[in-house]
Short mmCIF file of C-alpha atoms in Angstrom, two decimals:
data_model
loop_
_atom_site.label_atom_id
_atom_site.label_comp_id
_atom_site.label_asym_id
_atom_site.label_seq_id
_atom_site.Cartn_x
_atom_site.Cartn_y
_atom_site.Cartn_z
CA MET W 1 -16.24 14.92 -45.94
CA SER W 2 -15.99 11.18 -46.01
CA THR W 3 -12.39 11.26 -46.92
CA MET W 4 -11.77 13.70 -44.05
CA ASN W 5 -13.32 11.27 -41.52
CA LEU W 6 -11.23 8.49 -42.91
CA SER W 7 -8.04 10.39 -42.52
CA LEU W 8 -9.13 11.68 -39.11
CA ARG W 9 -9.76 8.10 -38.05
CA GLU W 10 -6.33 6.97 -39.34
CA THR W 11 -4.40 9.54 -37.50
CA GLU W 12 -6.43 8.89 -34.42
CA GLY W 13 -5.24 5.17 -34.50
CA GLN W 14 -1.77 6.54 -35.04
CA GLY W 15 -2.12 8.89 -31.90
CA LEU W 16 -3.57 6.08 -29.70
CA MET W 17 -0.79 3.76 -30.71
CA LEU W 18 1.90 6.53 -30.10
CA SER W 19 0.24 7.08 -26.77
CA VAL W 20 0.56 3.51 -25.76
CA ALA W 21 4.11 3.33 -26.87
CA LEU W 22 4.79 6.40 -24.82
CA HIS W 23 3.16 5.00 -21.75
CA VAL W 24 5.28 1.86 -22.06
CA ALA W 25 8.45 3.67 -22.54
CA VAL W 26 7.67 5.88 -19.55
CA ALA W 27 6.88 2.64 -17.41
CA VAL W 28 9.89 1.01 -18.51
CA GLY W 29 12.04 3.90 -18.11
CA THR W 30 10.91 4.55 -14.74
CA TRP W 31 11.48 0.91 -13.87
CA VAL W 32 15.05 1.06 -15.14
CA THR W 33 16.24 4.51 -14.31
CA VAL W 34 14.56 5.58 -11.01
CA PRO W 35 15.89 2.97 -8.68
CA PHE W 36 13.95 4.07 -5.56
CA LEU W 37 10.73 2.94 -7.26
CA SER W 38 11.74 -0.62 -7.66
CA ARG W 39 13.94 -1.13 -4.62
CA ASP W 40 12.82 -3.10 -1.60
CA LEU W 41 12.49 -1.39 1.71
CA PRO W 42 15.06 -2.74 4.11
CA LEU W 43 12.94 -4.66 6.58
CA GLU W 44 14.09 -4.27 10.20
CA GLN W 45 15.48 -7.59 11.15
CA PRO W 46 13.86 -9.03 14.30
CA ILE W 47 16.59 -9.63 16.82
CA ILE W 48 16.73 -12.83 18.89
CA VAL W 49 16.78 -11.18 22.29
CA ASP W 50 16.49 -12.33 25.80
CA LEU W 51 14.05 -9.58 26.77
CA VAL W 52 14.61 -9.67 30.47
CA PRO W 53 18.25 -8.86 30.65
CA ILE W 54 18.13 -6.44 27.84
CA ASP W 55 15.23 -4.50 29.61
CA ASP W 56 17.27 -4.32 32.71
CA ILE W 57 20.15 -2.88 30.88
CA THR W 58 18.64 -0.41 28.56
CA ALA W 59 15.28 0.53 29.65
CA ALA W 60 14.13 2.66 32.48
CA PRO W 61 11.71 0.62 34.61
CA PRO W 62 8.49 0.70 32.56
CA LYS W 63 5.97 3.22 34.03
CA PRO W 64 2.90 1.48 32.88
CA ALA W 65 3.74 -1.83 34.58
CA PRO W 66 2.99 -0.62 38.10
CA LYS W 67 -0.34 0.97 36.88
CA VAL W 68 -1.42 -2.09 35.41
CA GLU W 69 -0.83 -4.37 38.25
CA PRO W 70 -2.87 -2.33 40.99
CA LYS W 71 -5.72 -2.36 38.47
CA ILE W 72 -5.72 -6.05 38.44
CA GLU W 73 -5.20 -6.63 42.32
CA PRO W 74 -8.13 -4.65 43.59
CA LYS W 75 -10.53 -6.87 41.77
CA PRO W 76 -9.25 -10.23 43.38
CA GLU W 77 -9.45 -8.44 46.68
CA GLU W 78 -12.97 -7.47 46.32
CA LYS W 79 -13.99 -10.96 45.41
CA PRO W 80 -12.43 -12.48 48.52
CA GLU W 81 -14.57 -10.08 50.44
CA PRO W 82 -18.06 -11.50 49.53
CA PRO W 83 -17.25 -14.92 51.19
CA LYS W 84 -16.46 -13.18 54.31
CA PRO W 85 -20.11 -12.32 55.11
CA VAL W 86 -20.79 -16.03 55.02
CA ASP W 87 -18.11 -16.60 57.78
CA ALA W 88 -19.79 -13.77 59.63
CA GLU W 89 -23.07 -15.47 59.35
CA LYS W 90 -21.61 -18.58 60.88
CA PRO W 91 -20.71 -16.89 64.18
CA SER W 92 -24.20 -15.36 64.23
CA PRO W 93 -25.53 -18.25 65.98
CA ASN W 94 -23.53 -17.66 68.97
CA GLN W 95 -25.21 -14.31 69.28
CA MET W 96 -28.52 -15.97 69.35
CA PRO W 97 -30.85 -13.25 70.80
CA PRO W 98 -31.31 -11.39 67.43
CA PRO W 99 -32.30 -14.23 65.02
CA PRO W 100 -35.58 -15.12 66.47
CA ASP W 101 -37.04 -11.73 65.16
CA ALA W 102 -35.94 -12.02 61.60
CA SER W 103 -37.23 -14.71 59.41
CA ALA W 104 -34.06 -15.35 57.64
CA PRO W 105 -31.74 -15.85 60.64
CA PRO W 106 -33.83 -18.87 62.07
CA PRO W 107 -32.09 -21.44 60.01
CA LYS W 108 -28.85 -20.91 61.92
CA PRO W 109 -30.47 -21.42 65.37
CA VAL W 110 -32.28 -24.49 64.26
CA ALA W 111 -29.06 -25.90 62.72
CA GLU W 112 -27.11 -25.33 66.00
CA ALA W 113 -30.31 -25.77 68.03
CA PRO W 114 -28.76 -27.25 71.23
CA PRO W 115 -27.10 -24.01 72.42
CA VAL W 116 -30.03 -22.11 71.89
CA PRO W 117 -32.69 -23.57 74.30
CA LYS W 118 -31.36 -21.34 77.24
CA VAL W 119 -32.83 -18.47 75.40
CA ALA W 120 -35.76 -20.46 74.68
CA PRO W 121 -38.80 -18.15 75.28
CA PRO W 122 -38.81 -16.49 71.88
CA PRO W 123 -37.73 -19.28 69.60
CA PRO W 124 -40.70 -21.59 70.13
CA LYS W 125 -42.79 -19.89 67.62
CA PRO W 126 -40.27 -20.25 64.87
CA LYS W 127 -39.43 -23.78 65.83
CA ALA W 128 -42.79 -25.09 64.63
CA LYS W 129 -42.52 -23.46 61.20
CA PRO W 130 -38.80 -23.56 60.74
CA LYS W 131 -38.68 -27.38 60.93
CA LYS W 132 -40.05 -27.39 57.44
CA ASP W 133 -38.18 -24.43 56.35
CA ASP W 134 -34.84 -25.86 57.96
CA TRP W 135 -34.04 -27.91 55.10
CA ALA W 136 -35.05 -25.11 52.47
CA ASP W 137 -33.12 -22.55 54.41
CA LEU W 138 -30.12 -24.73 54.87
CA GLN W 139 -30.41 -25.49 51.04
CA SER W 140 -30.65 -21.92 50.11
CA LEU W 141 -27.75 -20.93 52.37
CA VAL W 142 -25.70 -23.88 50.71
CA LYS W 143 -26.74 -22.49 47.43
CA ASN W 144 -25.74 -19.02 48.39
CA LEU W 145 -22.45 -20.09 49.28
CA GLU W 146 -22.07 -22.25 46.17
CA LYS W 147 -23.24 -19.03 44.28
CA LYS W 148 -20.57 -16.90 45.96
CA GLU W 149 -17.94 -19.38 45.30
CA ALA W 150 -18.84 -19.46 41.70
CA LYS W 151 -18.85 -15.97 41.34
CA ALA W 152 -15.34 -15.87 43.01
CA GLU W 153 -14.13 -18.43 40.77
CA GLU W 154 -15.61 -16.66 37.60
CA GLN W 155 -13.98 -13.32 38.79
CA ARG W 156 -10.82 -15.26 39.33
CA GLN W 157 -11.00 -16.52 35.88
CA GLN W 158 -11.85 -12.87 34.65
CA VAL W 159 -8.64 -11.76 36.36
CA ALA W 160 -6.82 -14.67 34.78
CA ALA W 161 -8.09 -13.65 31.51
CA VAL W 162 -7.31 -9.98 31.89
CA THR W 163 -3.70 -10.66 33.15
CA PRO W 164 -2.35 -12.28 29.91
CA GLN W 165 -3.38 -9.18 27.81
CA ASP W 166 -1.86 -6.87 30.00
CA ALA W 167 1.31 -8.97 30.11
CA LYS W 168 1.03 -8.88 26.37
CA VAL W 169 0.84 -5.17 26.41
CA ILE W 170 3.93 -4.97 28.51
CA THR W 171 5.96 -7.21 26.44
CA GLN W 172 5.09 -5.30 23.36
CA GLN W 173 6.33 -2.26 25.01
CA THR W 174 9.61 -3.84 25.87
CA ALA W 175 9.86 -5.43 22.41
CA ASP W 176 9.63 -1.83 21.14
CA ARG W 177 12.50 -0.78 23.21
CA ALA W 178 14.46 -3.73 22.36
CA THR W 179 14.50 -3.23 18.79
CA MET W 180 16.99 -0.42 19.06
CA THR W 181 19.54 -2.41 21.22
CA GLU W 182 21.13 -5.05 18.70
CA LEU W 183 24.23 -4.36 20.64
CA ASP W 184 22.39 -5.36 23.77
CA ALA W 185 21.43 -8.70 22.25
CA ILE W 186 25.21 -9.35 21.68
CA ARG W 187 26.18 -8.29 25.01
CA SER W 188 23.49 -10.25 26.87
CA HIS W 189 24.45 -13.26 24.74
CA ILE W 190 28.05 -13.03 25.85
CA GLU W 191 27.21 -12.18 29.28
CA ALA W 192 25.33 -15.43 29.65
CA CYS W 193 28.62 -17.31 28.88
CA TRP W 194 30.70 -15.18 31.39
CA ARG W 195 31.84 -17.03 34.48
CA ILE W 196 33.36 -14.53 36.90
CA ASP W 197 33.99 -14.95 40.45
CA PRO W 198 32.48 -11.86 41.96
CA GLY W 199 33.90 -12.36 45.44
CA LYS W 200 37.49 -12.12 44.34
CA GLU W 201 39.46 -9.47 45.98
CA GLY W 202 39.86 -6.14 44.05
CA ILE W 203 37.62 -7.40 41.36
CA GLU W 204 35.35 -4.37 41.30
CA ASN W 205 38.11 -2.04 40.22
CA LEU W 206 39.01 -4.30 37.22
CA SER W 207 37.62 -3.65 33.69
CA ALA W 208 39.01 -5.24 30.63
CA GLU W 209 38.49 -4.28 27.08
CA ILE W 210 38.27 -6.99 24.49
CA LYS W 211 38.33 -6.53 20.87
CA VAL W 212 36.28 -9.04 19.03
CA TYR W 213 36.54 -9.85 15.35
CA ILE W 214 33.46 -11.60 14.02
CA ASN W 215 33.12 -13.50 10.93
CA PRO W 216 30.03 -13.04 8.61
CA ASP W 217 28.12 -16.24 10.08
CA GLY W 218 28.57 -14.84 13.59
CA SER W 219 31.42 -17.03 14.86
CA VAL W 220 34.20 -15.23 16.56
CA GLN W 221 37.32 -15.02 14.47
CA GLN W 222 39.40 -13.42 16.98
CA ALA W 223 39.15 -11.94 20.50
CA ALA W 224 42.11 -9.85 21.78
CA VAL W 225 42.79 -8.09 25.09
CA GLU W 226 43.26 -4.40 24.52
CA ASP W 227 45.58 -3.40 27.33
CA MET W 228 48.30 -5.98 26.67
CA GLY W 229 50.87 -4.12 29.00
CA ARG W 230 48.62 -4.67 31.95
CA TYR W 231 47.67 -8.13 30.85
CA LEU W 232 51.34 -9.14 31.13
CA ALA W 233 52.11 -7.24 34.25
CA ASP W 234 49.03 -7.70 36.41
CA SER W 235 48.19 -11.26 37.21
CA GLN W 236 44.84 -10.31 38.66
CA PHE W 237 43.99 -8.43 35.64
CA ARG W 238 45.21 -11.27 33.46
CA THR W 239 42.82 -13.75 35.11
CA PHE W 240 39.99 -11.32 34.73
CA ALA W 241 40.71 -10.52 31.05
CA ASN W 242 41.21 -14.42 30.34
CA SER W 243 37.80 -14.98 31.75
CA ALA W 244 36.41 -12.31 29.60
CA ARG W 245 38.10 -13.51 26.45
CA ASN W 246 36.98 -17.17 27.21
CA ALA W 247 33.54 -15.79 27.53
CA VAL W 248 33.66 -14.66 23.96
CA LEU W 249 35.37 -17.44 22.68
CA SER W 250 33.39 -20.19 24.18
CA CYS W 251 29.93 -18.65 23.41
CA GLY W 252 29.50 -19.81 19.96
CA ASN W 253 28.00 -17.80 17.35
CA ILE W 254 27.08 -14.28 17.98
CA PRO W 255 23.56 -13.28 16.99
CA ILE W 256 24.10 -10.70 14.22
CA SER W 257 22.17 -10.19 11.03
CA ALA W 258 23.72 -10.64 7.77
CA GLU W 259 22.80 -7.21 6.66
CA ARG W 260 24.22 -5.50 9.68
CA TYR W 261 27.40 -7.45 9.70
CA GLU W 262 29.40 -4.43 8.44
CA THR W 263 28.30 -2.59 11.60
CA PHE W 264 29.37 -5.24 13.94
CA LYS W 265 32.29 -6.72 12.16
CA VAL W 266 34.65 -5.65 14.80
CA LEU W 267 33.33 -4.88 18.26
CA SER W 268 35.11 -3.43 21.22
CA LEU W 269 33.65 -4.77 24.48
CA ASN W 270 34.15 -3.48 27.87
CA PHE W 271 33.83 -6.19 30.55
CA SER W 272 33.43 -4.87 34.06
CA PRO W 273 32.64 -7.10 37.10
CA GLN W 274 29.15 -5.59 37.80
CA GLY W 275 28.25 -8.35 35.43
CA ARG W 276 28.06 -6.02 32.46
CA ILE W 277 29.62 -5.64 29.24
CA ASN W 278 29.80 -2.21 27.81
CA MET T 1 -10.35 -8.55 13.88
CA GLU T 2 -8.34 -11.58 14.72
CA ASN T 3 -8.00 -12.25 11.07
CA ALA T 4 -6.90 -8.75 10.43
CA ILE T 5 -4.20 -9.11 13.01
CA THR T 6 -2.96 -12.43 11.80
CA GLN T 7 -3.02 -11.16 8.28
CA THR T 8 -0.83 -8.09 9.12
CA ALA T 9 1.35 -10.47 11.17
CA THR T 10 1.84 -12.57 8.23
CA LEU T 11 2.39 -9.54 6.02
CA ALA T 12 4.89 -8.33 8.21
CA ALA T 13 6.68 -11.63 8.20
CA ALA T 14 6.35 -12.13 4.60
CA GLY T 15 9.27 -10.14 3.77
CA PRO T 16 10.43 -6.64 2.73
CA VAL T 17 7.69 -4.46 1.58
CA HIS T 18 7.63 -4.01 -2.16
CA VAL T 19 7.22 -0.40 -3.13
CA SER T 20 7.69 -0.52 -6.88
CA ALA T 21 4.80 1.09 -8.90
CA TRP T 22 3.53 -2.36 -9.77
CA GLY T 23 3.82 -3.60 -6.24
CA LEU T 24 1.92 -0.55 -4.95
CA PHE T 25 -0.87 -1.17 -7.50
CA LEU T 26 -1.08 -4.95 -6.49
CA GLN T 27 -1.33 -4.14 -2.76
CA ALA T 28 -4.05 -1.58 -3.35
CA ASP T 29 -7.85 -1.95 -2.37
CA ILE T 30 -10.17 -2.83 -5.24
CA ILE T 31 -11.63 0.71 -5.19
CA VAL T 32 -8.25 2.39 -5.36
CA LYS T 33 -7.28 -0.01 -8.01
CA THR T 34 -10.21 1.03 -10.12
CA VAL T 35 -9.33 4.56 -9.68
CA MET T 36 -5.77 3.92 -10.80
CA LEU T 37 -7.01 1.85 -13.77
CA LEU T 38 -9.38 4.71 -14.74
CA LEU T 39 -6.49 7.26 -14.40
CA ILE T 40 -4.20 5.14 -16.55
CA MET T 41 -6.78 4.93 -19.15
CA ALA T 42 -7.50 8.54 -19.00
CA SER T 43 -3.89 9.29 -19.44
CA LEU T 44 -3.65 6.80 -22.43
CA TRP T 45 -6.59 8.27 -24.07
CA SER T 46 -5.61 11.93 -23.55
CA TRP T 47 -2.23 11.30 -24.95
CA GLY T 48 -3.73 9.77 -27.93
CA ILE T 49 -5.87 12.72 -28.52
CA ILE T 50 -2.90 15.04 -27.96
CA PHE T 51 -0.64 13.09 -30.38
CA ASP T 52 -3.47 13.13 -32.86
CA LYS T 53 -4.35 16.76 -32.71
CA ILE T 54 -0.76 17.96 -32.79
CA MET T 55 -0.01 15.83 -35.84
CA ARG T 56 -3.23 16.96 -37.57
CA LEU T 57 -2.94 20.50 -36.75
CA ARG T 58 0.82 20.56 -38.24
CA SER T 59 -0.55 19.08 -41.55
CA LEU T 60 -3.44 21.26 -41.67
CA PHE T 61 -1.26 24.46 -41.35
CA LYS T 62 1.06 22.88 -44.06
CA GLN T 63 -1.89 22.38 -46.44
CA ALA T 64 -3.48 25.55 -45.76
CA GLU T 65 -0.05 27.17 -46.69
CA ASP T 66 -0.06 25.06 -49.79
CA PHE T 67 -3.47 26.05 -50.82
CA GLU T 68 -3.26 29.70 -50.22
CA GLU T 69 -0.08 29.75 -52.27
CA ARG T 70 -2.05 28.19 -55.12
CA PHE T 71 -4.87 30.33 -54.59
CA TRP T 72 -2.96 33.46 -54.87
CA SER T 73 -0.69 32.23 -57.54
CA GLY T 74 -2.75 34.02 -60.18
CA SER T 75 -4.22 30.91 -61.90
CA SER T 76 -8.02 31.18 -62.60
CA LEU T 77 -10.42 29.96 -59.95
CA GLU T 78 -12.07 27.52 -62.45
CA ASP T 79 -8.58 25.89 -62.88
CA LEU T 80 -8.09 25.61 -59.18
CA TYR T 81 -11.63 24.31 -58.81
CA GLU T 82 -10.98 21.55 -61.19
CA LYS T 83 -7.72 20.68 -59.66
CA VAL T 84 -9.09 20.46 -56.21
CA GLY T 85 -12.09 18.42 -57.51
CA GLN T 86 -14.99 17.49 -55.76
CA ARG T 87 -13.53 15.89 -52.87
CA PRO T 88 -11.43 18.47 -50.85
CA LYS T 89 -8.88 17.11 -48.48
CA GLU T 90 -8.62 19.90 -45.94
CA PRO T 91 -11.07 22.47 -44.44
CA MET T 92 -9.69 25.40 -46.52
CA SER T 93 -10.24 23.80 -49.79
CA ALA T 94 -13.56 22.42 -48.62
CA ILE T 95 -14.60 26.03 -48.11
CA PHE T 96 -13.38 26.87 -51.44
CA VAL T 97 -15.27 24.13 -53.19
CA ALA T 98 -18.45 24.92 -51.21
CA ALA T 99 -18.25 28.44 -52.46
CA MET T 100 -17.41 27.57 -55.98
CA LYS T 101 -20.25 25.08 -56.12
CA GLU T 102 -22.61 27.76 -55.17
CA TRP T 103 -21.28 30.24 -57.62
CA LYS T 104 -21.39 27.69 -60.44
CA ARG T 105 -24.98 26.53 -59.59
CA SER T 106 -26.35 30.16 -59.77
CA GLY T 107 -23.90 30.99 -62.57
CA THR T 108 -25.54 28.52 -64.92
CA LYS T 109 -29.04 29.45 -63.88
CA GLY T 110 -28.38 33.10 -65.17
CA GLY T 111 -28.40 36.35 -63.28
CA ALA T 112 -31.89 36.09 -61.99
CA ALA T 113 -30.63 35.67 -58.34
CA ALA T 114 -27.38 37.67 -58.62
CA SER T 115 -28.50 40.18 -55.88
CA THR T 116 -28.63 37.51 -53.33
CA LEU T 117 -25.81 35.31 -54.57
CA GLY T 118 -23.04 36.96 -52.53
CA GLU T 119 -25.06 36.51 -49.34
CA ARG T 120 -25.65 32.95 -50.21
CA ILE T 121 -22.02 32.20 -50.94
CA ASP T 122 -21.00 33.88 -47.60
CA ARG T 123 -23.47 31.71 -45.78
CA VAL T 124 -22.42 28.54 -47.47
CA MET T 125 -18.81 29.26 -46.58
CA LYS T 126 -19.66 29.98 -43.07
CA ILE T 127 -21.58 26.68 -42.60
CA SER T 128 -18.69 24.71 -44.40
CA LEU T 129 -16.16 26.55 -41.93
CA GLU T 130 -18.19 25.70 -38.83
CA ARG T 131 -18.65 22.17 -39.88
CA GLU T 132 -14.86 21.75 -40.40
CA MET T 133 -14.07 23.48 -36.94
CA ASP T 134 -16.58 21.32 -35.21
CA HIS T 135 -14.90 18.19 -36.48
CA LEU T 136 -11.36 19.66 -35.44
CA ASN T 137 -12.63 20.41 -32.05
CA ARG T 138 -14.05 16.97 -31.23
CA ARG T 139 -12.56 15.32 -28.19
CA MET T 140 -11.04 18.44 -26.96
CA ILE T 141 -13.57 18.16 -24.11
CA PHE T 142 -11.97 15.06 -23.07
CA LEU T 143 -8.72 16.74 -22.54
CA ALA T 144 -10.39 19.68 -20.77
CA SER T 145 -12.25 17.32 -18.35
CA THR T 146 -9.18 15.06 -17.78
CA GLY T 147 -7.19 18.11 -16.83
CA SER T 148 -9.81 19.15 -14.29
CA VAL T 149 -11.19 15.90 -12.99
CA ALA T 150 -8.12 13.54 -12.74
CA PRO T 151 -6.47 15.13 -9.83
CA PHE T 152 -9.89 14.91 -7.87
CA LEU T 153 -10.31 11.26 -8.91
CA GLY T 154 -6.55 10.60 -7.67
CA LEU T 155 -7.29 12.42 -4.49
CA PHE T 156 -10.36 10.35 -3.94
CA GLY T 157 -8.25 7.08 -4.37
CA THR T 158 -5.62 8.71 -1.78
CA VAL T 159 -8.42 9.59 0.65
CA TRP T 160 -9.96 6.03 0.30
CA GLY T 161 -6.55 4.18 0.72
CA ILE T 162 -5.83 6.36 3.76
CA MET T 163 -8.94 5.51 5.36
CA ASN T 164 -8.23 1.88 4.93
CA THR T 165 -4.83 2.54 6.51
CA PHE T 166 -6.38 3.98 9.56
CA THR T 167 -8.89 1.24 9.76
CA ALA T 168 -6.05 -1.10 9.71
CA ILE T 169 -4.39 0.84 12.46
CA GLY T 170 -7.50 0.48 14.47
CA ALA T 171 -7.98 -3.07 13.82
CA THR T 172 -4.24 -4.02 14.76
CA SER T 173 -3.74 -1.15 17.23
CA ASP T 174 -0.28 -1.11 15.93
CA THR T 175 0.88 2.24 14.79
CA SER T 176 4.34 1.13 13.87
CA LEU T 177 5.67 2.83 10.54
CA ALA T 178 5.77 -0.70 8.91
CA THR T 179 1.91 -1.09 9.28
CA VAL T 180 1.14 2.35 8.09
CA ALA T 181 3.72 3.31 5.48
CA PRO T 182 2.67 0.94 2.76
CA GLY T 183 -0.95 1.83 2.87
CA ILE T 184 -0.12 5.50 2.62
CA ALA T 185 2.34 4.88 -0.24
CA GLU T 186 -0.19 3.11 -2.02
CA ALA T 187 -2.82 5.87 -1.50
CA LEU T 188 -0.52 8.53 -2.56
CA PHE T 189 0.19 6.72 -5.80
CA ALA T 190 -3.39 7.36 -6.90
CA THR T 191 -2.86 11.25 -6.48
CA ALA T 192 0.60 10.87 -8.41
CA LEU T 193 -1.32 9.03 -11.29
CA GLY T 194 -4.08 11.63 -11.31
CA LEU T 195 -1.41 14.45 -11.69
CA VAL T 196 0.63 12.52 -14.35
CA ALA T 197 -2.72 12.22 -16.20
CA ALA T 198 -3.79 15.84 -15.63
CA ILE T 199 -0.83 17.92 -16.19
CA PRO T 200 -0.16 16.96 -19.93
CA ALA T 201 -3.86 17.17 -20.57
CA VAL T 202 -4.04 20.74 -19.35
CA VAL T 203 -0.98 21.95 -20.99
CA ALA T 204 -1.81 20.24 -24.24
CA TYR T 205 -5.49 21.63 -23.77
CA ASN T 206 -4.18 25.03 -23.78
CA LYS T 207 -1.66 24.83 -26.62
CA ILE T 208 -4.06 22.88 -28.83
CA SER T 209 -7.03 25.08 -28.34
CA SER T 210 -4.94 28.28 -29.07
CA ASP T 211 -3.62 26.60 -32.15
CA LEU T 212 -7.24 25.66 -33.31
CA THR T 213 -8.45 29.20 -32.65
CA ARG T 214 -5.57 30.53 -34.80
CA TYR T 215 -6.60 28.15 -37.41
CA ALA T 216 -10.08 29.02 -37.34
CA LEU T 217 -9.08 32.67 -37.65
CA ARG T 218 -7.12 31.79 -40.66
CA LEU T 219 -10.00 30.10 -42.32
CA GLU T 220 -12.33 33.06 -41.45
CA ASN T 221 -9.96 35.44 -43.18
CA PHE T 222 -9.70 33.20 -46.25
CA ALA T 223 -13.39 32.95 -46.40
CA GLY T 224 -13.74 36.87 -46.15
CA GLU T 225 -11.13 37.27 -48.71
CA PHE T 226 -12.49 34.77 -51.22
CA GLY T 227 -16.19 36.21 -50.65
CA ALA T 228 -14.78 39.57 -51.62
CA ILE T 229 -13.16 38.30 -54.71
CA LEU T 230 -16.46 36.55 -55.71
CA SER T 231 -18.67 39.62 -55.16
CA ARG T 232 -16.19 41.65 -57.16
CA GLN T 233 -16.79 39.21 -60.02
CA LEU T 234 -20.54 39.18 -59.44
CA ASP T 235 -20.37 42.90 -59.99
CA LEU T 236 -18.34 42.52 -63.11
CA ARG T 237 -20.72 40.04 -64.36
CA THR T 238 -23.78 42.05 -64.08
#
């Protein structure tokens, strides 16, 4: 029996060692032979984009935006309202008759006492007490005013606090949309350099196609006008095409990412006078 | 919450997501990591058992073959007993030795207990056989439970990882694939490990246990035949 146990133990050690060897071999084998397990995911390169022009070009007007704004605006409108009652109270002294009955109104009659006397009969009673209350009432009025103002300010601050968040939401949405338009980034980049006289005669019918060859670092290697025949024959077109070509050449490095270079190596851009490049 | 946001932000900015097996392991939550480690250890141990059992069974079948050849070669049982000696190396000779010991012990005492000797020899052989089979069956239970439990353990890791992912989505309120994908990949990795551990364990368990049954049957047959031979001898002796 004892020998058996001994031999058993020996083979067990062997088995475990074989098992470890197998696992290591499998791990190394997977590492080496199965490429997808060790490859890095291509990270989508964030593009340097002017969001505003891109949004105009590629995206339909964002629907959420109008919804968001009305929500914010009603609140400020409500806040202005509270102060109004204060204004309403001020005119009240002119309509003197009612105040005497109510205990709260008296302060105003007292404050603007001179006009009141004509309607004198009722006031006298209040007058005796009010004199002491005058100050208290005035003060309470002032306090009320201050409170309301403070409230309004708070609300304004709240609104201010709310709006940046909403703005963030909107920009996030536009950013999402912008990610698909790397080409738009290039377009807007060049568009910014394009000087064109929009008032020139017949210019709205012109459009020039420019072929752009780009270096890996984004600099422009060459920019050629496609329609050479018209370029030579038509002076108007020539001017237009030259302005487009100058825009490409003068614009400095074009914002392309190194990984996507192959995609944008040669670009065919169509310049038309609506201020757009296609 | 803000921390979570900045974290994911820095994560996203840190560079490409690494999807190698090692990268997935490193990114995982501590519980998922534990699950993965458990599964890897289970896989290691079960493969150790598989190798051990397969090698052992192969040598056992070969030794049984050799022993039966010698047993049936016609030489006397006494000679064989002396050759095998007191320390049998494998179950079949162990059974043989156990029976021979009993036989000799009663033989020297004289025929007083002859009537019950056959019975006793059978019992001794049966006990010896059971003891040997018990030894051979050790650790098989680990293969069986690895085969049935490892997928569940892996699934647990996956569920936990996906829960984490959803929590992260909730915290960042960002559902872009870049936020969700690494977490889910890491979670699914746990299930993959569970299956990797379980499949060989189940297959090997089935194969090894059927081999063990065959071997046990062979030992039983041998014990039966040997018992018959001894009882014939007993009849001759009396």
